[in-house]
């Protein structure tokens, strides 16, 4: 994750953020992960071919742990993730 996102954004707001800020295609074969300021919640956005799916997760009693990165986004193409 790179930076923090306003977690009040819905599907349309996140798709616009992907297009305008990151200059990426939200309709492509990608999963986009967004985290807020508190690090105890995140949203995933994915286009499955006929519409967007969004997952919202709030952690009980914990926070996301990730390294701070200076890039706008990170491409994890062709990598495996444990516990995702």
Short mmCIF file of C-alpha atoms in Angstrom, two decimals:
data_model
loop_
_atom_site.label_atom_id
_atom_site.label_comp_id
_atom_site.label_asym_id
_atom_site.label_seq_id
_atom_site.Cartn_x
_atom_site.Cartn_y
_atom_site.Cartn_z
CA UNK A 1 0.00 0.00 0.00
CA UNK A 2 1.14 3.45 -0.80
CA UNK A 3 -0.38 6.35 1.05
CA UNK A 4 -3.77 6.73 2.67
CA UNK A 5 -7.23 6.91 1.10
CA UNK A 6 -10.41 8.64 2.20
CA UNK A 7 -12.39 5.58 3.23
CA UNK A 8 -15.70 7.39 2.67
CA UNK A 9 -15.21 6.82 -1.07
CA UNK A 10 -17.43 4.22 -2.68
CA UNK A 11 -16.97 2.23 -5.89
CA UNK A 12 -17.27 5.23 -8.22
CA UNK A 13 -14.94 7.39 -6.13
CA UNK A 14 -12.27 4.69 -5.94
CA UNK A 15 -12.55 3.89 -9.67
CA UNK A 16 -12.10 7.61 -10.44
CA UNK A 17 -9.09 7.74 -8.10
CA UNK A 18 -7.53 4.78 -9.93
CA UNK A 19 -8.03 6.46 -13.32
CA UNK A 20 -7.18 10.06 -12.46
CA UNK A 21 -4.51 9.82 -9.76
CA UNK A 22 -2.75 6.59 -10.69
CA UNK A 23 -3.50 6.64 -14.45
CA UNK A 24 -4.46 2.95 -14.32
CA UNK A 25 -7.42 1.09 -15.79
CA UNK A 26 -9.92 0.08 -13.08
CA UNK A 27 -11.62 -2.22 -15.62
CA UNK A 28 -8.47 -4.31 -16.12
CA UNK A 29 -7.56 -7.61 -14.50
CA UNK A 30 -6.34 -6.08 -11.24
CA UNK A 31 -7.32 -5.90 -7.60
CA UNK A 32 -6.86 -2.49 -5.99
CA UNK A 33 -6.29 -2.27 -2.24
CA UNK A 34 -6.95 0.95 -0.29
CA UNK A 35 -6.19 1.72 3.34
CA UNK A 36 -7.37 4.61 5.50
CA UNK A 37 -5.63 6.71 8.13
CA UNK A 38 -6.45 4.45 11.06
CA UNK A 39 -4.89 1.30 9.50
CA UNK A 40 -7.65 -0.86 10.96
CA UNK A 41 -9.74 -1.03 7.78
CA UNK A 42 -9.27 -1.45 4.07
CA UNK A 43 -11.20 -1.75 0.82
CA UNK A 44 -10.51 -3.91 -2.21
CA UNK A 45 -11.92 -3.01 -5.61
CA UNK A 46 -12.12 -5.45 -8.53
CA UNK A 47 -13.91 -5.44 -11.89
CA UNK A 48 -15.13 -8.97 -12.69
CA UNK A 49 -16.24 -8.38 -16.28
CA UNK A 50 -19.80 -7.20 -15.73
CA UNK A 51 -19.46 -4.94 -12.68
CA UNK A 52 -17.34 -3.87 -9.76
CA UNK A 53 -17.01 -5.83 -6.54
CA UNK A 54 -15.86 -4.08 -3.39
CA UNK A 55 -14.76 -5.72 -0.17
CA UNK A 56 -14.64 -3.65 3.01
CA UNK A 57 -12.86 -5.10 6.02
CA UNK A 58 -12.52 -3.65 9.52
CA UNK A 59 -10.08 -5.43 11.79
CA UNK A 60 -11.10 -6.08 15.39
CA UNK A 61 -8.22 -5.55 17.77
CA UNK A 62 -5.46 -5.05 15.24
CA UNK A 63 -4.01 -2.86 12.54
CA UNK A 64 -2.60 -3.47 9.08
CA UNK A 65 1.19 -3.70 9.06
CA UNK A 66 2.92 -2.55 5.92
CA UNK A 67 6.02 -0.69 4.89
CA UNK A 68 5.69 2.94 3.85
CA UNK A 69 6.51 3.38 0.19
CA UNK A 70 7.22 6.55 -1.70
CA UNK A 71 5.62 5.34 -4.93
CA UNK A 72 2.01 6.08 -5.91
CA UNK A 73 1.26 2.38 -6.37
CA UNK A 74 2.96 -1.01 -6.49
CA UNK A 75 2.41 -3.63 -9.19
CA UNK A 76 2.50 -7.15 -7.71
CA UNK A 77 1.86 -8.96 -11.00
CA UNK A 78 2.68 -12.67 -10.99
CA UNK A 79 3.40 -12.86 -7.27
CA UNK A 80 1.81 -15.11 -4.67
CA UNK A 81 0.53 -13.81 -1.38
CA UNK A 82 0.05 -15.88 1.74
CA UNK A 83 -3.05 -15.13 3.74
CA UNK A 84 -4.76 -12.98 1.11
#
